[in-house]
Coordinates of C-alpha atoms in Angstrom, one line a residue:
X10 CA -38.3 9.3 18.4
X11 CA -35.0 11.4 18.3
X12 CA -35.6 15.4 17.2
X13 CA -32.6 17.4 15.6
X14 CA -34.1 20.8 16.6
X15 CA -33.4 24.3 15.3
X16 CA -34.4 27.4 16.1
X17 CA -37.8 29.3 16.5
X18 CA -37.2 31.5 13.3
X19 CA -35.9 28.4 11.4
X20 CA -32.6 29.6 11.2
X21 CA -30.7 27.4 8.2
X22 CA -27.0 26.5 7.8
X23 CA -26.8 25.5 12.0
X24 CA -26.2 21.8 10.7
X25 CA -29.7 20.0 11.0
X26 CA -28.9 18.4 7.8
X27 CA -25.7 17.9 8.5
X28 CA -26.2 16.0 11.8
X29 CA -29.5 13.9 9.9
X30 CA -26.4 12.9 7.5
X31 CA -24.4 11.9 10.6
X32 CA -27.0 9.9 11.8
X33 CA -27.1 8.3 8.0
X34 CA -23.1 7.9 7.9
X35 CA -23.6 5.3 11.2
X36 CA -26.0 3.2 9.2
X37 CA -22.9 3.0 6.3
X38 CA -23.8 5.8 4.3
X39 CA -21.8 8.1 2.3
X40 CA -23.9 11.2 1.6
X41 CA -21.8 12.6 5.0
X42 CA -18.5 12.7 3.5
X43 CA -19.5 15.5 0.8
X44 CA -21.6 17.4 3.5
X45 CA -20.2 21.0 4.6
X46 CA -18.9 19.8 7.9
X47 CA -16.0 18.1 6.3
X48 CA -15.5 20.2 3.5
X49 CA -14.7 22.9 6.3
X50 CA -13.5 20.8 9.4
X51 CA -11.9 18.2 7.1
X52 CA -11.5 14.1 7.8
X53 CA -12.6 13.5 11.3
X54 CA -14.0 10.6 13.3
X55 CA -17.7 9.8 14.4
X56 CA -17.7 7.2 17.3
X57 CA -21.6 5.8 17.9
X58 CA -23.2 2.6 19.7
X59 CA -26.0 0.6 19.0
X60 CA -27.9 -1.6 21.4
X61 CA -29.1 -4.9 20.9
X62 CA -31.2 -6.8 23.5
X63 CA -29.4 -4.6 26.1
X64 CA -26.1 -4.9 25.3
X65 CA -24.4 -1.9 23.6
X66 CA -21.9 -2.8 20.9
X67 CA -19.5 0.5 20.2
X68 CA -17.9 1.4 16.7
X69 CA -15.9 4.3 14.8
X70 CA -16.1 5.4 11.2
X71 CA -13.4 7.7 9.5
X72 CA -14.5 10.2 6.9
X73 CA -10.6 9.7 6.0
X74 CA -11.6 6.3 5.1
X75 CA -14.6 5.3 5.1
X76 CA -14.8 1.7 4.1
X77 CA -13.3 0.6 7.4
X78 CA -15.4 0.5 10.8
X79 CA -13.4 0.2 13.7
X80 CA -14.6 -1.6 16.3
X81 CA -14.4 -0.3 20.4
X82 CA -14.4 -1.2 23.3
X83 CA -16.8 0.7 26.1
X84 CA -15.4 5.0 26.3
X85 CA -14.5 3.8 22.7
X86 CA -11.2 2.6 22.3
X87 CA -10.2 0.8 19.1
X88 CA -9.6 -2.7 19.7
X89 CA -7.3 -3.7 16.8
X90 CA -10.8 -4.8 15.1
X91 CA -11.7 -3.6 12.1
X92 CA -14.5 -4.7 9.5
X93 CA -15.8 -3.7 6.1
X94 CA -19.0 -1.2 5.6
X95 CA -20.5 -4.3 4.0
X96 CA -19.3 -6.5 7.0
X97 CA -21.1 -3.9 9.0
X98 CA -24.5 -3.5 7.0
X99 CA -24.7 -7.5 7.0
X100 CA -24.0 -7.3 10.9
X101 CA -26.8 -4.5 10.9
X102 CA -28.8 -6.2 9.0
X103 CA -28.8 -10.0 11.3
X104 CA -29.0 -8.0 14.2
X105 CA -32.3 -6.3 12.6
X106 CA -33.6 -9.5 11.5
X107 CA -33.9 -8.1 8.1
X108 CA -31.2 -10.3 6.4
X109 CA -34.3 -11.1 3.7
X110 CA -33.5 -12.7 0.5
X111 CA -32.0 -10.4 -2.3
X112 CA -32.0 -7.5 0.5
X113 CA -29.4 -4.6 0.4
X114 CA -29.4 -3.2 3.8
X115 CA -28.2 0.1 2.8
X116 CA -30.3 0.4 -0.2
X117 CA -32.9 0.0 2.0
X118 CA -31.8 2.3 4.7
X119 CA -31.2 5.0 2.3
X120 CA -34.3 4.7 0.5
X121 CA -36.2 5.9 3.9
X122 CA -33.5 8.2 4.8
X123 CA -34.9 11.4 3.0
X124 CA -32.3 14.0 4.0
X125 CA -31.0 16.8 2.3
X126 CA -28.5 16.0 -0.4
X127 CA -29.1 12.4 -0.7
X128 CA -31.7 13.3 -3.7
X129 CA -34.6 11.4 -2.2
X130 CA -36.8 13.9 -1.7
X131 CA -38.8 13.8 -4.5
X132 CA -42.6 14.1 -3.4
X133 CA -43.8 12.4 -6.4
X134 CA -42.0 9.7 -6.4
X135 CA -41.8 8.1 -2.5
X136 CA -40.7 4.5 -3.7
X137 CA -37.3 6.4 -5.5
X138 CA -34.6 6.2 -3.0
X139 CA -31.4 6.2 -5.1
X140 CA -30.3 8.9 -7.7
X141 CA -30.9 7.2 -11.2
X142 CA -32.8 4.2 -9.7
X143 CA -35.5 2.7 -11.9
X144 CA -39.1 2.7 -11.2
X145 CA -38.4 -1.2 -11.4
X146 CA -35.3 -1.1 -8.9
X147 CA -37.9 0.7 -6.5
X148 CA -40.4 -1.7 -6.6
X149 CA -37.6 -4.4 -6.5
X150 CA -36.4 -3.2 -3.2
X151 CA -40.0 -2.5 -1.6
X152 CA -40.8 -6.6 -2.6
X153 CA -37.8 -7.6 -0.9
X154 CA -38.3 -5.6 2.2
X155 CA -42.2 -6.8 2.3
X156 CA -39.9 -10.5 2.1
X157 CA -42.2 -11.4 -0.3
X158 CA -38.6 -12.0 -2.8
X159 CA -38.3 -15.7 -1.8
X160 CA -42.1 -16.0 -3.5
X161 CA -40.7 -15.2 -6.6
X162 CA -37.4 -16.9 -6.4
X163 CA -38.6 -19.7 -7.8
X164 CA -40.2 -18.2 -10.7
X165 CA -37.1 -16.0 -11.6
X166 CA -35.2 -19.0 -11.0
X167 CA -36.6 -20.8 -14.2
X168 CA -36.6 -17.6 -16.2
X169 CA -32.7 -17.2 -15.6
X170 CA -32.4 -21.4 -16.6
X171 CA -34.3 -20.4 -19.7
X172 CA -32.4 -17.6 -20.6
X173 CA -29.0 -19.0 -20.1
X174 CA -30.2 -21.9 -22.3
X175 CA -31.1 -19.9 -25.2
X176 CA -28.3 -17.8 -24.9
X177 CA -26.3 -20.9 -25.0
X178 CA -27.8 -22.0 -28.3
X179 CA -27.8 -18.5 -29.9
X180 CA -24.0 -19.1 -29.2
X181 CA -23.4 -22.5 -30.5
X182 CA -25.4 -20.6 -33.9
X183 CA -23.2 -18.0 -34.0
X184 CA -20.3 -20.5 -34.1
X185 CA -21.7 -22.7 -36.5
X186 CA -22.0 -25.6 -34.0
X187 CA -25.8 -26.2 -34.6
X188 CA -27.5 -25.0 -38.0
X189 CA -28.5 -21.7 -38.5
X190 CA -31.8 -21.3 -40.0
X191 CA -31.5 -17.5 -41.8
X192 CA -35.2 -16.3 -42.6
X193 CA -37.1 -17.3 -39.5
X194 CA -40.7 -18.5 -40.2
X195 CA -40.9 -17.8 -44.1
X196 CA -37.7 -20.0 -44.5
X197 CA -38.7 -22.9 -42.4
X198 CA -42.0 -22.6 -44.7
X199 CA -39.7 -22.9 -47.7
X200 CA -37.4 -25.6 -46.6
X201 CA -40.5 -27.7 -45.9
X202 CA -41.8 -27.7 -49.5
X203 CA -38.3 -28.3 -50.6
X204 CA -37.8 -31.0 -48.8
X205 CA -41.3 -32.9 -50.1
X206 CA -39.7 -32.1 -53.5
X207 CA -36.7 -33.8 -53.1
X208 CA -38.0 -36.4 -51.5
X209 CA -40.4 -36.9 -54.4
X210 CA -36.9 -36.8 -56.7
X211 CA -35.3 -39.7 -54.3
X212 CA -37.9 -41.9 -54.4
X213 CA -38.2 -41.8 -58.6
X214 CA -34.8 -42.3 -59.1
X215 CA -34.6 -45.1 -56.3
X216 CA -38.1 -46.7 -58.6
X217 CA -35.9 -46.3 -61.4
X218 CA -33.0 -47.4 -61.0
X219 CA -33.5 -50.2 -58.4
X220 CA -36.8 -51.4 -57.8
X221 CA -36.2 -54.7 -55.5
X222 CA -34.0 -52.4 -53.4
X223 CA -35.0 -51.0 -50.3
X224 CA -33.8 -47.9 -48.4
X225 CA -31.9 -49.4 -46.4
X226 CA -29.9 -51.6 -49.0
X227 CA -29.3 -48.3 -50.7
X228 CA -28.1 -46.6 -47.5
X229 CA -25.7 -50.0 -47.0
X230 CA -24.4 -49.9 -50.7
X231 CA -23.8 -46.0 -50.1
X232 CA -22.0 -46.6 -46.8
X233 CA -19.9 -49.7 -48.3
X234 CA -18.5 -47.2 -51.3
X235 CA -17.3 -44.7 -48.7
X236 CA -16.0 -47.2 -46.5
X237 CA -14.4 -48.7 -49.1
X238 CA -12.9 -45.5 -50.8
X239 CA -11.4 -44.6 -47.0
X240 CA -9.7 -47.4 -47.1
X241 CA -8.2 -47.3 -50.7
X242 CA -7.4 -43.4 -49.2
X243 CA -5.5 -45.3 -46.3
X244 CA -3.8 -48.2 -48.3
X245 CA -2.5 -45.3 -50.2
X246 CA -1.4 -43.1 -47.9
X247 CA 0.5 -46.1 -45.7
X248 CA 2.7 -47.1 -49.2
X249 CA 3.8 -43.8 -49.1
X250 CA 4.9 -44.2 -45.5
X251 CA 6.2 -47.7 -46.4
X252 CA 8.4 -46.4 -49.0
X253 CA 9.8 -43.5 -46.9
X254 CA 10.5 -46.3 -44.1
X255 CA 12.6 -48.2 -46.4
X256 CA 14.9 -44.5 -47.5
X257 CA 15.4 -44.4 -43.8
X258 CA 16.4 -48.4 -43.4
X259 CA 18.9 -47.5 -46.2
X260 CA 20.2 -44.3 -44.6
X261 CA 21.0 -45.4 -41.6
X262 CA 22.5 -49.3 -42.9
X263 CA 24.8 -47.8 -45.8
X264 CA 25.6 -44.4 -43.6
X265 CA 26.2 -41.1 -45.7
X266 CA 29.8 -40.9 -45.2
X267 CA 32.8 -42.5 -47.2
X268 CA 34.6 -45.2 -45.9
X269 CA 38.3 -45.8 -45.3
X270 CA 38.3 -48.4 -48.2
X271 CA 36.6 -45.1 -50.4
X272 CA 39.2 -42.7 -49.8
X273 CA 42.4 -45.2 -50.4
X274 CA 40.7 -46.4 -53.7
X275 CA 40.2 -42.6 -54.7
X276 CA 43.8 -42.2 -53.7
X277 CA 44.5 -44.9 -56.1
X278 CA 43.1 -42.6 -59.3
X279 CA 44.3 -39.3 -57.7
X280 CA 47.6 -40.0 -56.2
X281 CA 48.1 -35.9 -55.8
X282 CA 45.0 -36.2 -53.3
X283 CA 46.2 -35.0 -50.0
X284 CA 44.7 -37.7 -48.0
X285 CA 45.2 -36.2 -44.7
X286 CA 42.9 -32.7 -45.4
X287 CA 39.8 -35.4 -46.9
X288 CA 40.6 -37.3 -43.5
X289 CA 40.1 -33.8 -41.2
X290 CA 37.0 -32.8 -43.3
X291 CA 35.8 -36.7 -43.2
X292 CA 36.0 -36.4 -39.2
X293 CA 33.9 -33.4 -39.3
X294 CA 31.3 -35.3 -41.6
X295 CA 31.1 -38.5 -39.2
X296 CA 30.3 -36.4 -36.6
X297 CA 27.6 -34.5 -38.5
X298 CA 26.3 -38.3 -39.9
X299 CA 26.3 -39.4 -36.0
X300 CA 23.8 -36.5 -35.6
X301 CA 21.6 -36.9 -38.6
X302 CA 21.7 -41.2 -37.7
X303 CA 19.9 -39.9 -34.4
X304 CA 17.2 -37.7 -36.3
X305 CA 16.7 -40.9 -39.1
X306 CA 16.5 -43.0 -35.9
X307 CA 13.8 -40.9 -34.3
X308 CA 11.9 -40.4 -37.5
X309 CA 12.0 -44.4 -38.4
X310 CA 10.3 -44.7 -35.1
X311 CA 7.5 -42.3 -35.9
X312 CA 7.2 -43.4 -39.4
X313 CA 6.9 -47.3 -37.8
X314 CA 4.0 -46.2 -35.9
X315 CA 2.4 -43.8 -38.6
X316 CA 2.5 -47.3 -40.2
X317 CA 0.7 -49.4 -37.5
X318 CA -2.0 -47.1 -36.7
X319 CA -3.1 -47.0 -40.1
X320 CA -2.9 -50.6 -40.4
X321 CA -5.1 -50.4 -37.5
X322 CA -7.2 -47.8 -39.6
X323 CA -7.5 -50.1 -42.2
X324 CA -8.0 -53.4 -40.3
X325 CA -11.1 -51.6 -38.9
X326 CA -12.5 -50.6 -42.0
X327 CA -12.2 -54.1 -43.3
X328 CA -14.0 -55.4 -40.6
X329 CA -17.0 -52.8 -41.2
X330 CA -16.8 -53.5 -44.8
X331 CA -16.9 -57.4 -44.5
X332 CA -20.1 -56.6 -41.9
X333 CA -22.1 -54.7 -44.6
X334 CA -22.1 -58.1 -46.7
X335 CA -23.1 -58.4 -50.3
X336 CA -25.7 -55.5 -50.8
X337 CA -26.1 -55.5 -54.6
X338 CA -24.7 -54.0 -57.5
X339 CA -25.5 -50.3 -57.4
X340 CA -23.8 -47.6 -59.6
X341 CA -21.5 -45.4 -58.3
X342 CA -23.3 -42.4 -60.2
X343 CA -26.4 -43.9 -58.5
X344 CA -24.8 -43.8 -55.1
X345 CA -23.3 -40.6 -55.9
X346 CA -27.3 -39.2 -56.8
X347 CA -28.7 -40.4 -54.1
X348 CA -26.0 -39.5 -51.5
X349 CA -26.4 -35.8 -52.9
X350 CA -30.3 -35.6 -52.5
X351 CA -30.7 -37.3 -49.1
X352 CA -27.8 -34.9 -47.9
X353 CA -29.5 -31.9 -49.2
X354 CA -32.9 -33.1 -47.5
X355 CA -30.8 -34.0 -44.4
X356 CA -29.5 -30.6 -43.9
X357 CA -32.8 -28.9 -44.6
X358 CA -34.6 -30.9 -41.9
X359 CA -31.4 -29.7 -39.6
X360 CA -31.7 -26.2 -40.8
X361 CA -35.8 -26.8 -39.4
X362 CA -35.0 -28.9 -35.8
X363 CA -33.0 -25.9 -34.9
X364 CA -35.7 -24.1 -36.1
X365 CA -37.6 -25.2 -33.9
X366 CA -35.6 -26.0 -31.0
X367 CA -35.1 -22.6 -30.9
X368 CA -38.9 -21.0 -30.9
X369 CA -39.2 -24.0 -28.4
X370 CA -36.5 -22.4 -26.1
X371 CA -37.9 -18.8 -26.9
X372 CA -41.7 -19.7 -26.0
X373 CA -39.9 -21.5 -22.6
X374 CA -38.7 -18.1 -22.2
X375 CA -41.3 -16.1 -22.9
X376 CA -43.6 -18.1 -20.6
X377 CA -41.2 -18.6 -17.7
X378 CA -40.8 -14.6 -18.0
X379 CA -44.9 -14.1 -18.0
X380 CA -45.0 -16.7 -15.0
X381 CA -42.5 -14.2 -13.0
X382 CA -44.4 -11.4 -14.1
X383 CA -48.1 -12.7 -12.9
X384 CA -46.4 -13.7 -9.6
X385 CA -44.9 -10.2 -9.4
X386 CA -48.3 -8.5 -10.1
X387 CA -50.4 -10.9 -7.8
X388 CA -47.6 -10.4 -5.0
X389 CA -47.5 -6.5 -5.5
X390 CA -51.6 -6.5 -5.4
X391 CA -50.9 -7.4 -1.4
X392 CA -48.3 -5.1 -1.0
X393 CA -50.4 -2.3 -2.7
X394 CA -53.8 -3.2 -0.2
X395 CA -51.6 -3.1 2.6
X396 CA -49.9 0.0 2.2
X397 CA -52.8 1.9 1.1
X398 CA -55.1 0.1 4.0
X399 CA -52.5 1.4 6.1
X400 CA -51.8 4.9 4.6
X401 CA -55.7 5.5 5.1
X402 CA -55.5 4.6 8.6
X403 CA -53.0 7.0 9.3
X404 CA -54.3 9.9 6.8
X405 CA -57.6 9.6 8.6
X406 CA -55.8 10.4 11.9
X407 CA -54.6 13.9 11.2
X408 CA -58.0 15.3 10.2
X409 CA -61.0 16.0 11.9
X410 CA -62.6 15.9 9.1
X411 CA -62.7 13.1 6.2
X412 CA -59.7 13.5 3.8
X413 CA -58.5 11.2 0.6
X414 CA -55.8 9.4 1.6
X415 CA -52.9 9.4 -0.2
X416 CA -53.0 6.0 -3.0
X417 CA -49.9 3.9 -4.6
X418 CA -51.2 1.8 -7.4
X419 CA -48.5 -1.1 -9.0
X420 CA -49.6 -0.5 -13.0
X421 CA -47.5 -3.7 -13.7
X422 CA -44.3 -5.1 -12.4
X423 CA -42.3 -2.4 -12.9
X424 CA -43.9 1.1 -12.9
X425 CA -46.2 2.7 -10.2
X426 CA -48.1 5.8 -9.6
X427 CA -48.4 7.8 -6.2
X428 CA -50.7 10.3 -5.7
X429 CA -53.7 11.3 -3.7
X430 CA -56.9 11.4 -5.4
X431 CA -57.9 15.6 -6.8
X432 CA -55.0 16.6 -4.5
X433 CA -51.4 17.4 -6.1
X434 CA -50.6 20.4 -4.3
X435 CA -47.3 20.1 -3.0
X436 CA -48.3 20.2 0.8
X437 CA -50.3 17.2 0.2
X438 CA -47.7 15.8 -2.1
X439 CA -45.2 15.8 0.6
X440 CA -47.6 14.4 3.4
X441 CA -48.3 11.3 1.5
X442 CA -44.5 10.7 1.2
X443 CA -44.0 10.5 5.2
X444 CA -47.5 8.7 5.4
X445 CA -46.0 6.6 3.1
X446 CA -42.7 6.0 4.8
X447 CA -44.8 5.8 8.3
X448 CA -46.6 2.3 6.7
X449 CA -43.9 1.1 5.2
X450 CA -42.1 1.3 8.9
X451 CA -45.4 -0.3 10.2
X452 CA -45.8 -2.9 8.7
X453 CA -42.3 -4.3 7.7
X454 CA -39.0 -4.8 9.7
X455 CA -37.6 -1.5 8.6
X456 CA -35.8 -0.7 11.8
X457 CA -35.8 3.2 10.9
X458 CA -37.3 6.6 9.1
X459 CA -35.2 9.6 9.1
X460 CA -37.3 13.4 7.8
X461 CA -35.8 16.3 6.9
X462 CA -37.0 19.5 7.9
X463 CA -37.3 20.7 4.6
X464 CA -40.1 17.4 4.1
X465 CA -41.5 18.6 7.3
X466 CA -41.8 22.5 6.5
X467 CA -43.4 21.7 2.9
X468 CA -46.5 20.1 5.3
X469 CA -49.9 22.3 6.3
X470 CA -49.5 22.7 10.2
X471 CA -52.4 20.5 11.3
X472 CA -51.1 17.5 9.6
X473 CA -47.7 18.2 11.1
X474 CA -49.6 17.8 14.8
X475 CA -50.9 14.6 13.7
X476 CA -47.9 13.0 12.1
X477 CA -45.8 13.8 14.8
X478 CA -48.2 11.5 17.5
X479 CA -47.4 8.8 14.9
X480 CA -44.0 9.4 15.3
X481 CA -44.2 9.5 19.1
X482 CA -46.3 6.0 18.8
X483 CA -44.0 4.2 17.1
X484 CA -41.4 1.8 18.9
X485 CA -38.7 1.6 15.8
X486 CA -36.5 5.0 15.8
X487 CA -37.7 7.6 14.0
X488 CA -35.1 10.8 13.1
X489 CA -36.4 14.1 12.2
X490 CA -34.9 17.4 12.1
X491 CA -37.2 20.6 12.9
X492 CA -37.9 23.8 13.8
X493 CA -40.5 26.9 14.1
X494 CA -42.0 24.2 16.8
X495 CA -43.9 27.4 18.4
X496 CA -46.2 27.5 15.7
X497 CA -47.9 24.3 16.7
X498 CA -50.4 22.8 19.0
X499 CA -49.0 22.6 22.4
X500 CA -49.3 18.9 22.2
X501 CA -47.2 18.8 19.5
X502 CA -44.3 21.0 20.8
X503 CA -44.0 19.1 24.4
X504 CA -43.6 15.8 21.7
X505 CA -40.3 17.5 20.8
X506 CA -39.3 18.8 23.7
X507 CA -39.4 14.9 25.2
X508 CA -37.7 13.9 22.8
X509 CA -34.8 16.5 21.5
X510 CA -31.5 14.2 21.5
X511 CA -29.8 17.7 19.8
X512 CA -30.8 21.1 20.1
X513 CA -28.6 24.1 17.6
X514 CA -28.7 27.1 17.7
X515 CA -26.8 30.2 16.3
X516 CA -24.3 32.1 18.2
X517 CA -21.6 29.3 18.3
X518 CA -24.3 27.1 19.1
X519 CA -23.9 25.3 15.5
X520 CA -23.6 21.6 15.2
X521 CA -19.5 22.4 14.5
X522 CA -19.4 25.6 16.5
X523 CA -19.5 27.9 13.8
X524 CA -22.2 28.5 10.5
X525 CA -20.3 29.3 7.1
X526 CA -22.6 30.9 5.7
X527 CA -21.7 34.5 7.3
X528 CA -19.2 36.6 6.1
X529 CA -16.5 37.4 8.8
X530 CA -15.0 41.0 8.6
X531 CA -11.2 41.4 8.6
X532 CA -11.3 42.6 12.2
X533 CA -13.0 39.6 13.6
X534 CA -11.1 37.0 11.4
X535 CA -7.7 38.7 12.9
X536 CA -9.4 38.5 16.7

């Protein structure tokens, strides 16, 4: 037990708080660097040790910055060592033997820190330990520090496999990759009795039109006419590269320049020519042929092999062709009908598999999720008995007489209620928050509480005497800051006397030497 105490009148503004928050910045909080002592003193150091199976293990933190903890060596000087606050709260948290799965040490710290300015306080709601955090978050953190997490792991596990699979396939819908199926249930309903109809349609015109054929002759025939129009596509596009093969052939054998044979013959009907300008120009032109010889080179190449693949295209088709064997005389209209209907029926029964695949993924989902849930529940059930088993046990201890104990019941997996029973004044209101915070401390491996006085002055006087043997008992460090201690029971005042660690007072006897809450006249700010 360590006691920040104040004076007998309960003087504020000596720096209780501000010393609780201290105590909070060496456990990696932050609330410190906006308290009053560095708003008026500005960035300054705060050197502390913690002990560990006897050996003492010394640190620094700068409110300057903040992130960094230096580590020191014994009279604390600053080895070279520095680590991250989260290095820190993970070495904390080993050392505790807390390091629980899903655990945030400092979450969890703070969350039983209930100081002054780190909006905690609030009597109604003990499991709320950050500003803004959900009733779920609350409960989340109060599972995890019961290590009772790992029991659900599994379960929430398969809930995040089922979700990341139907996300995937809401994905591949939205990009057209799988069928979309617009019109949920009613549309699925709809496709059904359009697809009996059509396949009413297919089998008439397949009595019809071919009655010693069976399905699967008319799916060969249907295949065959595709096969074979592919590879009259083919034949007919590799003419068209056969014919630009042979330009090139004749490019590049007849050139595109004249020869010396060319110009004396033209000399021969123009004998004005001046033969020696058409020579310069011609020199210019064999150059530029040299060039476009390399480009029809390079071209023939890649026409050549245009050429084989889709000989190879076409070879392969042939084979599949010759495979199909003679399947009948079938119209092409008839093909051409019966391609059309079994295509529309096809893509209807699509449209109704991803239907389906996706109410299958949804009701994985939805069970996986109810699975979590019921372990969640059946998990915070224990959590609840103990607590409250343990709540009673202390709430019976400050009264002579029979009281209701303050009661946390878990509604569902994420919302509670926290009261005591035809009690809500805010005395009582205010007890069951550290009787809840005492149990909690009890019966998990929180390593600390730290209680404002403000928690403490909100509490009728006889419960105070009884809370603070429970603090005395306990062997995990408890913080509270106090005052007024003369107007309790003598037992109760020599329990924080024993254990003062820090004692303020006015007159210069301040936590920083000085409160700012009094106005200094001219005179004495000149002295």
């Amino acid at each position: 037990m360590n006691v920040v105490l104040g004076k007998e009148d309960g003087e504020n503004s000596i720096g209780k708080s501000s010393a609780m928050l201290a105590i909070d910045f060496v456990f990696g909080g932050n609330t410190y660097l906006a308290s009053d002592g560095v708003k008026h003193i500005g960035d300054h150091t705060i050197f502390f040790t913690f002990a560990f199976d006897g050996k003492p293990y010394y640190f620094a933190r700068n409110t300057a910055s903040p992130d960094d903890i230096h580590v020191c060596s014994e009279g604390y000087q600053l080895t070279g060592d520095v680590w991250t606050k989260q290095e820190f709260a993970n070495w904390l948290k080993e050392k505790y033997h807390i390091d629980f799965a899903g655990l945030s040490f400092r979450e969890t710290m703070s969350s039983f820190f209930r100081i002054y300015g780190k909006e905690n306080t609030d009597e109604r709601r003990p499991l709320k330990g950050l500003p803004g955090e959900s009733m779920q978050k609350s409960i989340d953190i109060l599972v995890k520090l019961f290590d009772r997490y790992k029991d659900v792991e599994v379960f929430n596990g398969r809930l995040e496999k089922q979700k990341k699979k139907l996300a995937a396939y809401r994905e591949a819908r939205k990009y057209r990759f799988v069928p979309d199926l617009v019109g949920g249930k009613t549309q699925y309903d709809e496709n059904v009795a359009q697809i009996r109809s059509l396949q009413v349609e297919l089998d008439n015109l397949t009595a019809e039109q071919v009655e010693d054929q069976k399905d699967v002759d008319i799916e060969k025939s249907r295949i065959k006419s595709q096969l074979q129009a592919s590879k009259l596509r083919l034949e007919t596009e590799m003419q068209s590269k056969q014919r630009r093969l042979s330009l090139l052939n004749m490019s590049l054998e007849y050139g595109l320049y004249p020869t010396e044979a060319d110009l004396s013959a033209l000399q021969e009907f123009f004998p004005e020519v001046n033969i020696r300008k058409l020579y310069e120009v011609e020199k210019y032109h064999q150059k530029l042929a040299a060039i476009l010889d390399e480009q029809f080179t390079a071209e023939r190449q890649s026409v050549e092999e245009e050429i084989a693949n889709l000989q190879e295209q076409i070879k392969a088709l042939r084979a599949q062709i010759s495979q199909l064997g003679f399947v009948g005389n079938l119209s092409k209209e008839f093909l051409d009908k019966h391609s059309e209907i079994k295509g529309r029926i096809d893509a209807l029964k699509a449209q109704n598999e991803a239907y389906l695949t996706l109410t299958d993924l949804q009701d994985a989902r939805k069970k996986a999720d109810e699975m979590l849930k019921r372990a969640i529940e059946d998990i915070l059930a224990d959590i609840e008995r103990s607590i409250n088993e343990k709540m009673k046990e202390f709430n019976d201890s400050l009264f002579t007489e029979s009281r209701k104990a303050p009661h946390l019941h878990f509604n569902e997996y994420n919302s509670y209620r926290f009261e005591t029973p035809d009690d809500t004044g805010t005395g009582s209101n205010y007890k069951g928050m550290v009787v809840y915070d005492l149990a909690v401390l009890y019966l998990t491996a929180l390593p600390a509480i730290a209680h404002d006085s403000l928690i403490l002055k909100n509490i009728g006087d006889g419960a105070v005497d009884g809370i603070m043997k429970i603090y005395a008992q306990s062997r995990k460090q408890v913080f509270i800051a106090f005052d007024k201690q003369a107007a309790y029971m003598p037992d109760t005042q020599k329990i924080l006397a024993d254990n003062t660690v820090l004692k303020l007072s006015d007159g210069n006897c301040e936590l920083y030497g000085e409160s700012w809450n009094k106005e200094v006249s001219q005179n004495e700010d000149e002295l």
